[in-house]
Amino acid sequence: MGEVLSSILPVGQLGAGSISWAILSTLMLIIFLNFVIKIVMLFVQQRRDKIALKDFPGPPPHWLLGNLREMTFNNESLRVKKIAFVKQFRTAYVMWVGPFRPYLVTIYSDVIKCLTNSSDEVQQ
């Protein structure tokens, strides 16, 4: 058994087994770092969105689900919720779909005109 292992992975020499292990471990490290960078980018974008939309009211979001609990897929209850949000927030409000996707819901066309005619820089 020891001879088989020493023939596959020679000790003290750079063999094919150690090269493939080095490539595999480097590839795994690259994939892991890519995953960590994407997660950090999501949280940075979430923070930017929260800062940009801080002036708009909205129902408090759940940390993971956002406002998905308020968005039911039954037409009648969704209509009742929309009417309640219009009465509560009047012009516009923010709804979060999950922790990373905000939607600005505007109620009147005047609000849309005000937002689109803004002289501030619009980030895409």
XYZ file of C-alpha atoms in Angstrom, residues 1 7 11 21 25 29 39 49-50 55 57-60 66-67 70 72 78 89 101 103-104 112 115 121:
26
model
C 0.000 0.000 0.000
C 4.440 5.973 -6.753
C 7.812 12.542 -1.555
C -3.522 19.249 -6.239
C -6.596 24.109 -4.501
C -9.472 29.434 -3.573
C -21.544 38.737 -1.119
C -29.963 51.560 -1.848
C -30.985 52.157 1.769
C -36.416 59.662 2.560
C -41.503 55.773 3.782
C -42.522 52.160 3.597
C -43.465 49.178 5.687
C -40.554 47.845 7.743
C -38.041 42.055 2.814
C -41.721 42.921 2.337
C -47.080 42.035 2.583
C -49.629 38.230 -1.184
C -53.308 42.354 -2.666
C -48.046 56.564 2.533
C -33.998 44.403 -4.166
C -38.765 48.939 -5.488
C -40.002 52.507 -5.307
C -42.874 60.382 -11.294
C -38.311 62.224 -9.909
C -27.137 62.683 -11.360
